[in-house]
Structure formats: structure tokens, C-alpha cells
């Protein structure tokens, strides 16, 4: 089975005052805009909110993948879907009733994803895989860009890929955190097909070139 590679640009590390042009600059080499939402409670950092998401969605540059690193996604997930996210990913660790959130997002005809932090096991998410569109395996502790990729997380990606292939699930396997020249091929070889790239592109002086090169590495190493 061949995977279709999807690249998402995480704008957390883009130039905040030039977000729109930063995205436009890389748009040819990406499929999604990854929009990190942090509430300073679930993670020790604060980032973007609904207002910016809504403004970006009106520009229709690329579909928006909201990654909610916030408490109480039971309340907030639908609000981000309503604000214009095309896909909403919430953290399993923060959700009171994951099945209800899944149902709520799906009823708005949006994709729904669940993210798991490094200390959350594959077993804890396994029974929900058939009900979601995206599994996000965090490859760093959520909260900040520019951290080191955690190789041990690839075991979860491998297990998820086996399950997806075995049961023919319609599930994208996303990795987020520390994806760059040294790590992107490891991630695709383990079975990830949705790669979030932040500082590996935006901290260089030619993000467009970096995105293009990373995309080619992912394509050439995918199964
Ligand atoms: C981290 C965020 C990531 C982050 C990735 O908590 O969820 O999306 O921006 O940045 P890099 O690619 O620099 O690790
Ligand atoms: Zn993210």
C-alpha cells in the first residue's frame, strides 16, 4: 500500500508579524497549515487563538490543521472548527469525553484528530483509531518549537501503521516535533504520512527551499 505524503507547515516559528507572507512563500511545497493553539495550562506556553485562525481561513491559502494543546477541548474543539479549521486535533490527555468531541467535529463535516503526548501509550488510543481521521504522535513534549526529535516515539508510529494497513483504516498518521533533514525519513519509514515541519524550515533563510527539500526526502523514503 502506498502512502500519500502530506506536509504541514507549523507557523509557530514563522515570523509572527509576517505570517501571511511566510505562508505564501512556502505554499507550493506544503499541503496544510498547522496551527498550534496553546493555552498556557495544558502546555507551558501561549500561542494563537481563534481570531487569527479565522482570519487565515478567509485567505484560503491552504487547509488549516488546528492542533489544540489546551485544556477542555470538550468545549473548545467545535469553536475552532466553526472558526474555520478544516481539521481539528485535540489531545487525548485533556479530553473528558473523546467520543463526544469526535462526534461534534464530524457533524460539522470537518476532519478530527487525536494527539498523544510522549508519555501516552499507543494502547491508550488504539480503540479510537477507527473513529478518527488523524492520529498525531507527538515526537517532542508539546509546547515549543525547535526541540529534539524523540526517536522512541517511532514505535507508536509503526504500531499505528500496522493497524491501519491490516484493517484498511482511513487514518492519517501525523508526526509533530523535531521533523527536519535528520529525522523526516525515519518518520516516513516508520509509517507516518503527515509531517509537520516548523523550525527546520522557518529558522532557515530560505524556508521555501527547505520545505521543498524536506518534501522530496519524505516522498523518496515513503513506502
Ligand atoms: C510543538 C508544536 C509543534 C511545533 C513544531 O508543541 O505542536 O507544531 O511548532 O515545531 P518544530 O518543527 O520546530 O519542532
Ligand atoms: Zn503542533
GROMACS .gro file of C-alpha atoms in nm, residues 10 12 33-39 42-43 47-48 53 64-70 80 85 87-91 93 113-117 136-143 174-177 196:
model
   47
   10UNK     CA    1   0.379   2.481   1.155
   12UNK     CA    2   0.463   2.869   1.541
   33UNK     CA    3  -0.107   2.495   0.751
   34UNK     CA    4  -0.054   2.354   1.101
   35UNK     CA    5  -0.199   2.596   1.354
   36UNK     CA    6  -0.072   2.540   1.710
   37UNK     CA    7  -0.309   2.655   1.982
   38UNK     CA    8  -0.163   2.673   2.334
   39UNK     CA    9  -0.341   2.791   2.647
   42UNK     CA   10  -0.215   2.223   2.915
   43UNK     CA   11   0.130   2.331   2.799
   47UNK     CA   12   0.028   3.093   2.115
   48UNK     CA   13  -0.253   3.173   1.874
   53UNK     CA   14  -0.736   3.114   1.265
   64UNK     CA   15  -0.594   2.459   0.825
   65UNK     CA   16  -0.494   2.186   1.066
   66UNK     CA   17  -0.563   2.309   1.421
   67UNK     CA   18  -0.356   2.137   1.690
   68UNK     CA   19  -0.523   2.215   2.021
   69UNK     CA   20  -0.278   2.199   2.309
   70UNK     CA   21  -0.541   2.322   2.550
   80UNK     CA   22  -1.211   2.608   1.635
   85UNK     CA   23  -1.026   2.486   1.082
   87UNK     CA   24  -0.922   1.957   1.068
   88UNK     CA   25  -0.921   1.977   1.447
   89UNK     CA   26  -0.683   1.770   1.656
   90UNK     CA   27  -0.724   1.760   2.033
   91UNK     CA   28  -0.513   1.591   2.300
   93UNK     CA   29  -0.487   1.364   2.781
  113UNK     CA   30  -0.766   1.406   1.500
  114UNK     CA   31  -0.635   1.296   1.837
  115UNK     CA   32  -0.285   1.377   1.959
  116UNK     CA   33  -0.088   1.180   2.214
  117UNK     CA   34   0.199   1.315   2.422
  136UNK     CA   35  -0.095   1.274   1.588
  137UNK     CA   36   0.202   1.106   1.754
  138UNK     CA   37   0.392   1.386   1.928
  139UNK     CA   38   0.766   1.344   1.876
  140UNK     CA   39   0.851   1.612   2.136
  141UNK     CA   40   0.679   1.731   2.454
  142UNK     CA   41   0.419   1.974   2.322
  143UNK     CA   42   0.472   2.341   2.398
  174UNK     CA   43   0.092   1.258   1.170
  175UNK     CA   44   0.417   1.335   1.350
  176UNK     CA   45   0.494   1.673   1.503
  177UNK     CA   46   0.811   1.796   1.671
  196UNK     CA   47   0.457   1.875   1.049
   0.00000   0.00000   0.00000
